[in-house]
Structure formats: structure tokens, C-alpha cells
PDB file of C-alpha atoms in Angstrom:
ATOM      1  CA  MET A   1     232.385  97.708   8.085  1.00 55.00           C
ATOM      2  CA  SER A   2     232.940  95.440  11.140  1.00 52.00           C
ATOM      3  CA  LEU A   3     230.580  93.478  13.260  1.00 55.00           C
ATOM      4  CA  ALA A   4     230.535  92.414  16.943  1.00 49.00           C
ATOM      5  CA  THR A   5     229.464  88.781  17.429  1.00 50.00           C
ATOM      6  CA  ASN A   6     227.759  88.920  20.935  1.00 47.00           C
ATOM      7  CA  VAL A   7     223.977  88.329  20.739  1.00 44.00           C
ATOM      8  CA  HIS A   8     222.523  88.851  24.247  1.00 44.00           C
ATOM      9  CA  ILE A   9     222.732  91.754  26.676  1.00 32.00           C
ATOM     10  CA  GLU A  10     224.840  91.124  29.772  1.00 33.00           C
ATOM     11  CA  SER A  11     227.515  92.727  31.997  1.00 31.00           C
ATOM     12  CA  GLN A  12     230.704  92.627  33.919  1.00 33.00           C
ATOM     13  CA  THR A  13     234.004  90.721  33.496  1.00 32.00           C
ATOM     14  CA  LYS A  14     235.789  88.515  35.983  1.00 35.00           C
ATOM     15  CA  THR A  15     237.757  85.264  35.886  1.00 36.00           C
ATOM     16  CA  ARG A  16     237.898  82.042  37.703  1.00 39.00           C
ATOM     17  CA  PRO A  17     238.659  78.367  36.954  1.00 48.00           C
ATOM     18  CA  HIS A  18     237.152  77.236  33.656  1.00 48.00           C
ATOM     19  CA  SER A  19     237.797  74.488  31.026  1.00 49.00           C
ATOM     20  CA  CYS A  20     240.108  75.133  28.126  1.00 46.00           C
ATOM     21  CA  SER A  21     240.763  71.625  26.901  1.00 39.00           C
ATOM     22  CA  ARG A  22     241.903  71.350  23.189  1.00 38.00           C
ATOM     23  CA  HIS A  23     240.432  68.909  20.792  1.00 37.00           C
ATOM     24  CA  PRO A  24     242.333  67.226  17.909  1.00 36.00           C
ATOM     25  CA  SER A  25     241.101  67.941  14.306  1.00 37.00           C
ATOM     26  CA  PRO A  26     238.978  65.095  12.843  1.00 38.00           C
ATOM     27  CA  GLU A  27     240.048  63.472   9.702  1.00 39.00           C
ATOM     28  CA  GLY A  28     238.783  65.202   6.486  1.00 38.00           C
ATOM     29  CA  HIS A  29     239.267  68.732   7.891  1.00 37.00           C
ATOM     30  CA  THR A  30     242.202  70.817   6.470  1.00 35.00           C
ATOM     31  CA  HIS A  31     242.222  73.737   8.750  1.00 35.00           C
ATOM     32  CA  GLN A  32     241.044  75.114  12.051  1.00 36.00           C
ATOM     33  CA  ALA A  33     238.129  77.534  12.339  1.00 35.00           C
ATOM     34  CA  ASP A  34     238.849  81.067  13.306  1.00 37.00           C
ATOM     35  CA  HIS A  35     236.925  81.833  16.488  1.00 38.00           C
ATOM     36  CA  SER A  36     238.951  84.830  17.414  1.00 39.00           C
ATOM     37  CA  ALA A  37     237.261  87.434  19.714  1.00 37.00           C
ATOM     38  CA  GLY A  38     236.407  90.946  18.643  1.00 46.00           C
ATOM     39  CA  LYS A  39     235.064  92.339  15.523  1.00 66.00           C
ATOM     40  CA  LYS A  40     235.225  90.930  11.930  1.00 76.00           C
ATOM     41  CA  SER A  41     234.801  92.601   8.569  1.00 84.00           C
ATOM     42  CA  ILE A  42     231.632  91.944   6.658  1.00 88.00           C
ATOM     43  CA  PRO A  43     232.434  90.383   3.279  1.00 92.00           C
ATOM     44  CA  ASP A  44     230.969  91.936   0.025  1.00 95.00           C
ATOM     45  CA  THR A  45     228.246  89.675  -1.146  1.00 97.00           C
ATOM     46  CA  GLY A  46     226.675  92.046  -3.558  1.00 96.00           C
ATOM     47  CA  TRP A  47     224.142  94.048  -1.412  1.00 97.00           C
ATOM     48  CA  ARG A  48     224.079  97.560  -2.988  1.00 95.00           C
ATOM     49  CA  ASP A  49     220.770  99.009  -1.803  1.00 94.00           C
ATOM     50  CA  SER A  50     220.141 100.851   1.482  1.00 92.00           C
ATOM     51  CA  PRO A  51     220.347 100.567   4.312  1.00 94.00           C
ATOM     52  CA  PRO A  52     223.799  98.746   4.537  1.00 94.00           C
ATOM     53  CA  ILE A  53     222.340  96.414   7.092  1.00 95.00           C
ATOM     54  CA  PRO A  54     218.459  96.066   6.894  1.00 96.00           C
ATOM     55  CA  SER A  55     216.538  96.359  10.149  1.00 96.00           C
ATOM     56  CA  SER A  56     219.678  97.437  12.094  1.00 95.00           C
ATOM     57  CA  ASP A  57     217.476  99.800  14.173  1.00 95.00           C
ATOM     58  CA  GLY A  58     215.310  96.915  15.230  1.00 96.00           C
ATOM     59  CA  GLY A  59     211.537  96.801  15.480  1.00 97.00           C
ATOM     60  CA  ASP A  60     209.288  96.807  12.406  1.00 96.00           C
ATOM     61  CA  SER A  61     210.224 100.081  10.739  1.00 93.00           C
ATOM     62  CA  GLU A  62     212.107  98.405   7.804  1.00 95.00           C
ATOM     63  CA  LYS A  63     209.971  98.857   4.665  1.00 93.00           C
ATOM     64  CA  ASP A  64     209.970  95.959   2.159  1.00 95.00           C
ATOM     65  CA  TRP A  65     212.077  93.848   4.497  1.00 97.00           C
ATOM     66  CA  MET A  66     211.179  90.740   2.525  1.00 97.00           C
ATOM     67  CA  SER A  67     213.104  91.939  -0.480  1.00 97.00           C
ATOM     68  CA  LYS A  68     216.282  92.767   1.565  1.00 97.00           C
ATOM     69  CA  PRO A  69     218.896  90.577   3.416  1.00 97.00           C
ATOM     70  CA  PRO A  70     218.498  88.026   4.850  1.00 98.00           C
ATOM     71  CA  TYR A  71     215.494  87.288   2.679  1.00 98.00           C
ATOM     72  CA  ASN A  72     214.607  87.428  -0.933  1.00 96.00           C
ATOM     73  CA  TRP A  73     217.177  89.822  -2.515  1.00 97.00           C
ATOM     74  CA  SER A  74     219.299  89.884  -5.668  1.00 96.00           C
ATOM     75  CA  PRO A  75     223.059  90.431  -5.242  1.00 97.00           C
ATOM     76  CA  ALA A  76     225.195  92.516  -7.599  1.00 97.00           C
ATOM     77  CA  ARG A  77     227.451  90.923 -10.205  1.00 96.00           C
ATOM     78  CA  GLY A  78     231.225  91.294 -10.552  1.00 95.00           C
ATOM     79  CA  PRO A  79     233.195  92.127 -13.749  1.00 95.00           C
ATOM     80  CA  ASP A  80     233.009  88.518 -14.772  1.00 95.00           C
ATOM     81  CA  GLY A  81     229.123  88.603 -14.690  1.00 95.00           C
ATOM     82  CA  GLU A  82     229.032  86.197 -11.861  1.00 96.00           C
ATOM     83  CA  GLU A  83     227.023  87.029  -8.683  1.00 96.00           C
ATOM     84  CA  LEU A  84     229.209  88.283  -5.872  1.00 97.00           C
ATOM     85  CA  PHE A  85     227.123  86.118  -3.524  1.00 97.00           C
ATOM     86  CA  LYS A  86     228.833  82.762  -3.451  1.00 96.00           C
ATOM     87  CA  THR A  87     226.738  80.084  -1.723  1.00 96.00           C
ATOM     88  CA  LYS A  88     228.860  77.826   0.462  1.00 95.00           C
ATOM     89  CA  TYR A  89     226.028  76.332   2.704  1.00 95.00           C
ATOM     90  CA  GLU A  90     222.353  75.743   2.476  1.00 96.00           C
ATOM     91  CA  SER A  91     219.803  75.085   5.213  1.00 96.00           C
ATOM     92  CA  SER A  92     216.166  74.165   5.165  1.00 96.00           C
ATOM     93  CA  CYS A  93     213.186  73.441   7.499  1.00 96.00           C
ATOM     94  CA  TRP A  94     212.202  69.901   8.134  1.00 95.00           C
ATOM     95  CA  CYS A  95     209.637  69.683   5.423  1.00 95.00           C
ATOM     96  CA  GLY A  96     211.739  71.563   2.812  1.00 95.00           C
ATOM     97  CA  ALA A  97     209.268  74.434   2.151  1.00 97.00           C
ATOM     98  CA  VAL A  98     211.704  77.154   3.269  1.00 98.00           C
ATOM     99  CA  ARG A  99     215.346  77.120   2.229  1.00 97.00           C
ATOM    100  CA  PHE A 100     218.153  79.579   2.770  1.00 98.00           C
ATOM    101  CA  ALA A 101     221.751  80.084   1.169  1.00 98.00           C
ATOM    102  CA  PHE A 102     224.741  81.292   3.205  1.00 98.00           C
ATOM    103  CA  ALA A 103     227.910  82.848   1.799  1.00 97.00           C
ATOM    104  CA  GLY A 104     231.219  82.189   3.430  1.00 95.00           C
ATOM    105  CA  ASP A 105     231.790  80.781   6.982  1.00 95.00           C
ATOM    106  CA  PRO A 106     230.132  81.872  10.123  1.00 96.00           C
ATOM    107  CA  PHE A 107     231.916  84.518  12.322  1.00 95.00           C
ATOM    108  CA  ASP A 108     231.434  82.476  15.408  1.00 95.00           C
ATOM    109  CA  ALA A 109     229.490  79.511  16.975  1.00 96.00           C
ATOM    110  CA  LYS A 110     228.146  79.339  20.469  1.00 96.00           C
ATOM    111  CA  HIS A 111     225.972  77.284  22.749  1.00 96.00           C
ATOM    112  CA  CYS A 112     223.462  79.533  24.597  1.00 96.00           C
ATOM    113  CA  HIS A 113     221.919  78.431  27.861  1.00 96.00           C
ATOM    114  CA  CYS A 114     219.716  81.437  28.532  1.00 95.00           C
ATOM    115  CA  ARG A 115     216.141  80.790  29.637  1.00 95.00           C
ATOM    116  CA  GLN A 116     214.664  82.260  26.492  1.00 94.00           C
ATOM    117  CA  CYS A 117     216.614  79.840  24.234  1.00 94.00           C
ATOM    118  CA  GLN A 118     215.652  76.948  26.541  1.00 95.00           C
ATOM    119  CA  ARG A 119     211.940  77.730  26.341  1.00 95.00           C
ATOM    120  CA  LEU A 120     211.772  78.664  22.499  1.00 93.00           C
ATOM    121  CA  HIS A 121     213.712  75.574  21.445  1.00 93.00           C
ATOM    122  CA  GLY A 122     212.374  73.041  23.951  1.00 93.00           C
ATOM    123  CA  ALA A 123     216.002  72.015  24.690  1.00 94.00           C
ATOM    124  CA  PRO A 124     218.546  72.529  27.455  1.00 94.00           C
ATOM    125  CA  PHE A 125     220.517  74.921  25.292  1.00 95.00           C
ATOM    126  CA  GLN A 126     220.714  76.387  21.768  1.00 95.00           C
ATOM    127  CA  TRP A 127     223.489  75.827  19.164  1.00 95.00           C
ATOM    128  CA  ALA A 128     223.866  78.805  16.776  1.00 97.00           C
ATOM    129  CA  VAL A 129     226.326  80.002  14.295  1.00 97.00           C
ATOM    130  CA  ILE A 130     226.517  83.743  13.466  1.00 97.00           C
ATOM    131  CA  PHE A 131     226.511  85.159   9.908  1.00 97.00           C
ATOM    132  CA  PRO A 132     226.224  88.793   8.683  1.00 97.00           C
ATOM    133  CA  LYS A 133     222.726  89.441   7.324  1.00 97.00           C
ATOM    134  CA  THR A 134     224.122  90.162   3.866  1.00 97.00           C
ATOM    135  CA  SER A 135     225.640  86.693   3.743  1.00 98.00           C
ATOM    136  CA  VAL A 136     222.197  85.121   3.850  1.00 98.00           C
ATOM    137  CA  ARG A 137     219.433  84.952   1.243  1.00 98.00           C
ATOM    138  CA  ILE A 138     216.264  82.891   0.776  1.00 98.00           C
ATOM    139  CA  LEU A 139     216.140  80.155  -1.949  1.00 97.00           C
ATOM    140  CA  GLU A 140     212.632  78.882  -1.459  1.00 97.00           C
ATOM    141  CA  ASN A 141     209.459  79.891   0.233  1.00 98.00           C
ATOM    142  CA  ASN A 142     206.825  77.513  -0.868  1.00 97.00           C
ATOM    143  CA  SER A 143     203.217  78.219   0.159  1.00 96.00           C
ATOM    144  CA  ASP A 144     204.522  81.411   1.748  1.00 97.00           C
ATOM    145  CA  ALA A 145     205.650  79.267   4.682  1.00 98.00           C
ATOM    146  CA  LEU A 146     208.191  81.749   6.093  1.00 98.00           C
ATOM    147  CA  HIS A 147     207.062  82.614   9.600  1.00 98.00           C
ATOM    148  CA  CYS A 148     208.346  85.273  12.034  1.00 98.00           C
ATOM    149  CA  PHE A 149     207.779  85.664  15.727  1.00 97.00           C
ATOM    150  CA  SER A 150     208.876  88.627  17.800  1.00 96.00           C
ATOM    151  CA  THR A 151     210.233  87.843  21.243  1.00 92.00           C
ATOM    152  CA  THR A 152     209.678  91.615  22.040  1.00 93.00           C
ATOM    153  CA  THR A 153     205.994  92.005  21.111  1.00 96.00           C
ATOM    154  CA  LYS A 154     205.231  88.171  21.532  1.00 95.00           C
ATOM    155  CA  LYS A 155     203.319  88.320  18.233  1.00 96.00           C
ATOM    156  CA  ALA A 156     203.678  86.637  14.883  1.00 97.00           C
ATOM    157  CA  SER A 157     205.240  89.535  12.963  1.00 96.00           C
ATOM    158  CA  HIS A 158     208.661  90.722  11.589  1.00 97.00           C
ATOM    159  CA  HIS A 159     209.665  92.815  14.543  1.00 97.00           C
ATOM    160  CA  VAL A 160     213.478  92.471  14.961  1.00 97.00           C
ATOM    161  CA  PRO A 161     214.814  90.732  16.828  1.00 96.00           C
ATOM    162  CA  CYS A 162     212.648  87.816  15.723  1.00 96.00           C
ATOM    163  CA  LYS A 163     212.597  84.009  15.504  1.00 97.00           C
ATOM    164  CA  VAL A 164     212.224  82.747  11.853  1.00 98.00           C
ATOM    165  CA  SER A 165     210.749  79.285  11.235  1.00 97.00           C
ATOM    166  CA  CYS A 166     208.519  77.388   8.863  1.00 97.00           C
ATOM    167  CA  ASP A 167     204.820  77.839   9.239  1.00 97.00           C
ATOM    168  CA  ILE A 168     204.077  74.227   7.869  1.00 97.00           C
ATOM    169  CA  CYS A 169     206.384  71.999   9.946  1.00 96.00           C
ATOM    170  CA  ARG A 170     207.328  74.666  12.529  1.00 96.00           C
ATOM    171  CA  ALA A 171     211.049  73.897  12.398  1.00 95.00           C
ATOM    172  CA  PRO A 172     213.121  76.791  13.490  1.00 96.00           C
ATOM    173  CA  LEU A 173     215.643  78.214  11.001  1.00 97.00           C
ATOM    174  CA  PHE A 174     217.413  81.185  12.542  1.00 97.00           C
ATOM    175  CA  ASP A 175     217.173  84.248  14.744  1.00 97.00           C
ATOM    176  CA  GLU A 176     217.273  87.668  12.967  1.00 98.00           C
ATOM    177  CA  GLY A 177     219.032  90.174  15.026  1.00 96.00           C
ATOM    178  CA  LYS A 178     219.737  93.837  14.352  1.00 95.00           C
ATOM    179  CA  ARG A 179     223.015  93.205  12.488  1.00 94.00           C
ATOM    180  CA  THR A 180     223.355  89.428  12.299  1.00 96.00           C
ATOM    181  CA  VAL A 181     221.625  86.102  11.661  1.00 97.00           C
ATOM    182  CA  LEU A 182     221.950  83.317  14.236  1.00 97.00           C
ATOM    183  CA  ALA A 183     221.465  80.159  12.192  1.00 98.00           C
ATOM    184  CA  TYR A 184     220.851  76.638  13.613  1.00 96.00           C
ATOM    185  CA  PRO A 185     223.362  74.076  12.192  1.00 94.00           C
ATOM    186  CA  SER A 186     220.952  71.157  12.643  1.00 92.00           C
ATOM    187  CA  GLY A 187     219.113  72.549   9.565  1.00 93.00           C
ATOM    188  CA  PHE A 188     222.236  72.747   7.378  1.00 94.00           C
ATOM    189  CA  LYS A 189     223.200  70.356   4.670  1.00 89.00           C
ATOM    190  CA  PHE A 190     226.941  69.607   4.917  1.00 85.00           C
ATOM    191  CA  SER A 191     229.238  67.860   2.430  1.00 76.00           C
ATOM    192  CA  PRO A 192     230.249  64.336   3.615  1.00 68.00           C
ATOM    193  CA  ILE A 193     233.565  64.000   5.478  1.00 63.00           C
ATOM    194  CA  LYS A 194     235.487  60.777   5.333  1.00 58.00           C
ATOM    195  CA  ALA A 195     234.535  58.538   8.228  1.00 52.00           C
ATOM    196  CA  ARG A 196     236.988  56.807  10.673  1.00 49.00           C
ATOM    197  CA  LEU A 197     236.751  53.186  11.792  1.00 45.00           C
ATOM    198  CA  ASN A 198     235.349  53.006  15.312  1.00 48.00           C
ATOM    199  CA  ALA A 199     235.725  49.486  16.813  1.00 46.00           C
ATOM    200  CA  ALA A 200     232.705  50.031  19.073  1.00 46.00           C
ATOM    201  CA  ASP A 201     230.480  50.762  16.065  1.00 49.00           C
ATOM    202  CA  ALA A 202     231.666  47.437  14.468  1.00 48.00           C
ATOM    203  CA  ARG A 203     231.128  45.404  17.618  1.00 46.00           C
ATOM    204  CA  ASP A 204     228.065  43.585  16.160  1.00 50.00           C
ATOM    205  CA  GLY A 205     229.927  42.464  13.107  1.00 49.00           C
ATOM    206  CA  LYS A 206     227.644  44.195  10.632  1.00 53.00           C
ATOM    207  CA  ALA A 207     229.879  47.107   9.837  1.00 53.00           C
ATOM    208  CA  VAL A 208     232.891  46.647   7.627  1.00 50.00           C
ATOM    209  CA  GLU A 209     236.077  48.596   6.947  1.00 50.00           C
ATOM    210  CA  THR A 210     236.142  49.664   3.345  1.00 49.00           C
ATOM    211  CA  GLY A 211     239.650  51.208   3.267  1.00 48.00           C
ATOM    212  CA  GLU A 212     238.256  54.738   3.222  1.00 48.00           C
ATOM    213  CA  GLY A 213     236.328  54.472   6.478  1.00 48.00           C
ATOM    214  CA  LEU A 214     233.645  52.737   8.287  1.00 47.00           C
ATOM    215  CA  TYR A 215     230.755  51.485   6.097  1.00 48.00           C
ATOM    216  CA  ASP A 216     227.494  50.291   7.724  1.00 51.00           C
ATOM    217  CA  PRO A 217     225.067  48.787   5.210  1.00 51.00           C
ATOM    218  CA  ARG A 218     222.213  49.528   7.657  1.00 51.00           C
ATOM    219  CA  HIS A 219     222.687  53.268   7.121  1.00 48.00           C
ATOM    220  CA  GLU A 220     223.579  53.339   3.370  1.00 49.00           C
ATOM    221  CA  ASP A 221     220.497  55.516   2.805  1.00 47.00           C
ATOM    222  CA  ILE A 222     221.850  58.163   5.128  1.00 46.00           C
ATOM    223  CA  HIS A 223     225.620  58.138   4.675  1.00 46.00           C
ATOM    224  CA  PRO A 224     227.465  56.992   1.559  1.00 49.00           C
ATOM    225  CA  PRO A 225     230.200  54.316   2.142  1.00 48.00           C
ATOM    226  CA  GLY A 226     233.189  55.698   3.776  1.00 48.00           C
ATOM    227  CA  HIS A 227     231.757  59.077   4.626  1.00 51.00           C
ATOM    228  CA  TYR A 228     229.533  60.744   7.264  1.00 52.00           C
ATOM    229  CA  GLY A 229     227.684  64.005   7.315  1.00 60.00           C
ATOM    230  CA  GLY A 230     230.119  65.773   9.391  1.00 74.00           C
ATOM    231  CA  VAL A 231     229.826  69.245  10.761  1.00 84.00           C
ATOM    232  CA  PRO A 232     232.713  71.574   9.553  1.00 87.00           C
ATOM    233  CA  LEU A 233     235.072  72.901  12.221  1.00 87.00           C
ATOM    234  CA  GLU A 234     233.805  76.376  11.361  1.00 91.00           C
ATOM    235  CA  PHE A 235     230.581  75.416  12.986  1.00 93.00           C
ATOM    236  CA  GLN A 236     232.239  74.138  16.201  1.00 91.00           C
ATOM    237  CA  PRO A 237     231.211  76.246  19.144  1.00 94.00           C
ATOM    238  CA  SER A 238     233.871  78.494  20.664  1.00 94.00           C
ATOM    239  CA  CYS A 239     232.137  78.701  23.988  1.00 95.00           C
ATOM    240  CA  HIS A 240     228.962  78.366  26.070  1.00 96.00           C
ATOM    241  CA  ILE A 241     227.226  81.579  26.925  1.00 97.00           C
ATOM    242  CA  PHE A 242     224.751  82.256  29.772  1.00 96.00           C
ATOM    243  CA  TYR A 243     226.084  79.130  31.418  1.00 95.00           C
ATOM    244  CA  GLY A 244     224.856  80.675  34.722  1.00 94.00           C
ATOM    245  CA  GLN A 245     221.343  79.814  33.616  1.00 95.00           C
ATOM    246  CA  ARG A 246     222.083  76.261  32.608  1.00 94.00           C
ATOM    247  CA  VAL A 247     219.818  73.337  33.378  1.00 93.00           C
ATOM    248  CA  MET A 248     222.470  70.760  32.717  1.00 91.00           C
ATOM    249  CA  GLU A 249     226.240  70.610  32.827  1.00 91.00           C
ATOM    250  CA  VAL A 250     228.345  69.936  29.754  1.00 91.00           C
ATOM    251  CA  CYS A 251     232.008  68.811  30.005  1.00 87.00           C
ATOM    252  CA  ASP A 252     233.086  69.532  26.448  1.00 89.00           C
ATOM    253  CA  GLY A 253     236.331  71.448  27.308  1.00 89.00           C
ATOM    254  CA  ILE A 254     235.427  74.878  25.909  1.00 92.00           C
ATOM    255  CA  PRO A 255     235.085  78.013  27.978  1.00 95.00           C
ATOM    256  CA  LYS A 256     231.720  78.625  29.948  1.00 95.00           C
ATOM    257  CA  TRP A 257     230.663  82.244  30.331  1.00 96.00           C
ATOM    258  CA  ARG A 258     228.183  83.278  32.884  1.00 95.00           C
ATOM    259  CA  GLY A 259     226.709  85.855  30.353  1.00 95.00           C
ATOM    260  CA  HIS A 260     228.253  87.087  27.125  1.00 93.00           C
ATOM    261  CA  LYS A 261     231.486  85.807  25.784  1.00 93.00           C
ATOM    262  CA  ASP A 262     234.325  88.069  26.833  1.00 91.00           C
ATOM    263  CA  ASP A 263     231.881  90.293  28.734  1.00 91.00           C
ATOM    264  CA  SER A 264     231.216  88.192  31.837  1.00 93.00           C
ATOM    265  CA  GLU A 265     233.020  85.838  34.213  1.00 95.00           C
ATOM    266  CA  LEU A 266     234.207  82.479  33.253  1.00 95.00           C
ATOM    267  CA  MET A 267     232.661  79.573  35.161  1.00 94.00           C
ATOM    268  CA  GLN A 268     233.685  76.046  36.024  1.00 89.00           C
ATOM    269  CA  GLU A 269     231.943  73.680  33.639  1.00 85.00           C
ATOM    270  CA  MET A 270     231.213  71.137  36.339  1.00 86.00           C
ATOM    271  CA  SER A 271     229.734  71.952  39.760  1.00 81.00           C
ATOM    272  CA  ASP A 272     231.798  71.058  42.828  1.00 78.00           C
ATOM    273  CA  VAL A 273     228.705  69.575  44.456  1.00 74.00           C
ATOM    274  CA  LEU A 274     227.270  66.391  42.933  1.00 71.00           C
ATOM    275  CA  GLY A 275     223.539  65.793  42.477  1.00 67.00           C
ATOM    276  CA  ILE A 276     222.450  69.461  41.868  1.00 68.00           C
ATOM    277  CA  MET A 277     221.600  69.143  38.191  1.00 72.00           C
ATOM    278  CA  PRO A 278     221.828  66.673  35.229  1.00 73.00           C
ATOM    279  CA  ARG A 279     225.255  66.092  33.698  1.00 69.00           C
ATOM    280  CA  TYR A 280     226.242  64.955  30.272  1.00 62.00           C
ATOM    281  CA  LYS A 281     226.565  61.214  30.532  1.00 58.00           C
ATOM    282  CA  GLY A 282     229.626  60.920  28.322  1.00 55.00           C
ATOM    283  CA  CYS A 283     231.824  62.814  30.722  1.00 55.00           C
ATOM    284  CA  GLY A 284     234.474  60.933  32.600  1.00 50.00           C
ATOM    285  CA  GLU A 285     235.046  61.509  36.346  1.00 50.00           C
ATOM    286  CA  GLU A 286     238.654  62.557  35.547  1.00 49.00           C
ATOM    287  CA  LEU A 287     237.294  65.724  33.897  1.00 44.00           C
ATOM    288  CA  HIS A 288     235.233  66.697  36.972  1.00 45.00           C
ATOM    289  CA  PRO A 289     236.604  69.451  39.207  1.00 43.00           C
TER     290      PRO A 289
END
């Protein structure tokens, strides 16, 4: 079975100047993420019941949805007796009452600038990574804290597509779509990646070079010496979508689509006219059109 990775509904395809800058791989990464367009095969993680993709018809018709992907389900085991679902990542809400496991790497990662994401996240844009539903399962749901909100009915119910969050701390966890889960990387726990010395970080003389990376004793409780909680390249966004609805401009060198990726026109990442909207302050003038 294959899966398309677009998540919003939009139209036509055109082209015009856009950004395509390449970024070097940070230390600690051994390979580049695959953000190729098109459809990708869904890995076998041990889901053997029906339907193949729960709630794929949308709405609230799926019976016993809580015992199916991406929630509280039990994967099949292989000939060796081990579960076919191999956890690679975990995420949790802010208070830790709700936790999820993710098998394998995401199919894609995107920044979405649509109005709905802006309002529901209270932010200029959303950062999401896309997983098949059967690559996600719940690990913990203390005090029955799992909360669903339907953007279709505008009610607190499991009506797909829906927003999934914690009912205690209100932290968002992911969007459940008809075929995929759009998870938020800020809630993931990543293995540390070796840090690199940054002279600017050491300017106050309180940070020291350990030989493995930069060690700042002020943050020992957050990052162990010589490491930082780096985000894997597999989570690096391949593009911005719905950039036509943006409320700020971002010059990060990746393509900016007016609507869907590969199904709308490519846009300049920075406007030709200054002063019409906020810009990311880290952008140098040499990158402006």
C-alpha cells in the first residue's frame, strides 16, 4: 500500500522564482533524510485487524477507534517472537500524561502557514512530520487525558480529521488525518547529537571546549557535556506550504509553495517590497530578492 503525503486541499501548478539553497549536514548525522515527492510504501508494523487504515473514510464512523492505530493497539509478532512495531521515537505532552511511540522515520516534514494552523497553534506557522497511522501507538494515557477536537464539527470529539492533545496541560500532540498522523516535533524526545564549538556561545568565558563539543556548565541539567538535543535530519522540513497565507517571511532556503507541495505555484520566500510583513531577523540582506 502507498500513501500520498499532502495534507491540505488546494489546486493548480505553476512556477516562478523560489529558494532552493542547500544546507550542509551538521556533525553527528550520518545520512540525509529522504524527502522525495510522490507516494511511499507503508511499512509493516504489525497491524493485522481491519480496516487497513482506521478512520480512512473520515468522520466518526470508526467503531472502537481507541483500540486501533494510532491509539491503543497491540502489534503482531514476527517469527522471532518480537513485536513488528519497532519504536524509534517517542513524544509526549508537556506534563507527560500522554505519550506516543513512533516506528521508523517520517515520510516528510513541512512548515504549514495556513490560517487554521496559525489560529489553532497560536503561532505564525506549524511544523509537522508525517507518519502512517500504523506507525504510531499510544504508550500512556494517564487520567484519560487524551483529548480530540474536530475542526469539522468544532466539537471535542473523535471526528476525523481531528486535533489530538492533552486535556490536562493542553499541549498539542498531533493531527489525525484520514490516512496519516501529522506529529509535532517539539514534543519528541531525540537522542543527543554531538555539539560543535560556537565561538559566539563562548564569548562570556563560561563555556569550555571539552574535545567532544561545547560544554556549558550553566545548562548541564538540559544537555550532557559535548552533546545537544539535536533534531534528526529526517525531521528537517522539505518545504513551506500555504506560504501564500503567511504572516511572516522566512528565508531558510527551502521551497515555498502557495498551497500544497507539488500542487501549487512556487513563491519567492521574501517579498520584493520591504515593510509589508515581519521577517525572520536572522536573515541576511544578501539573501533578499
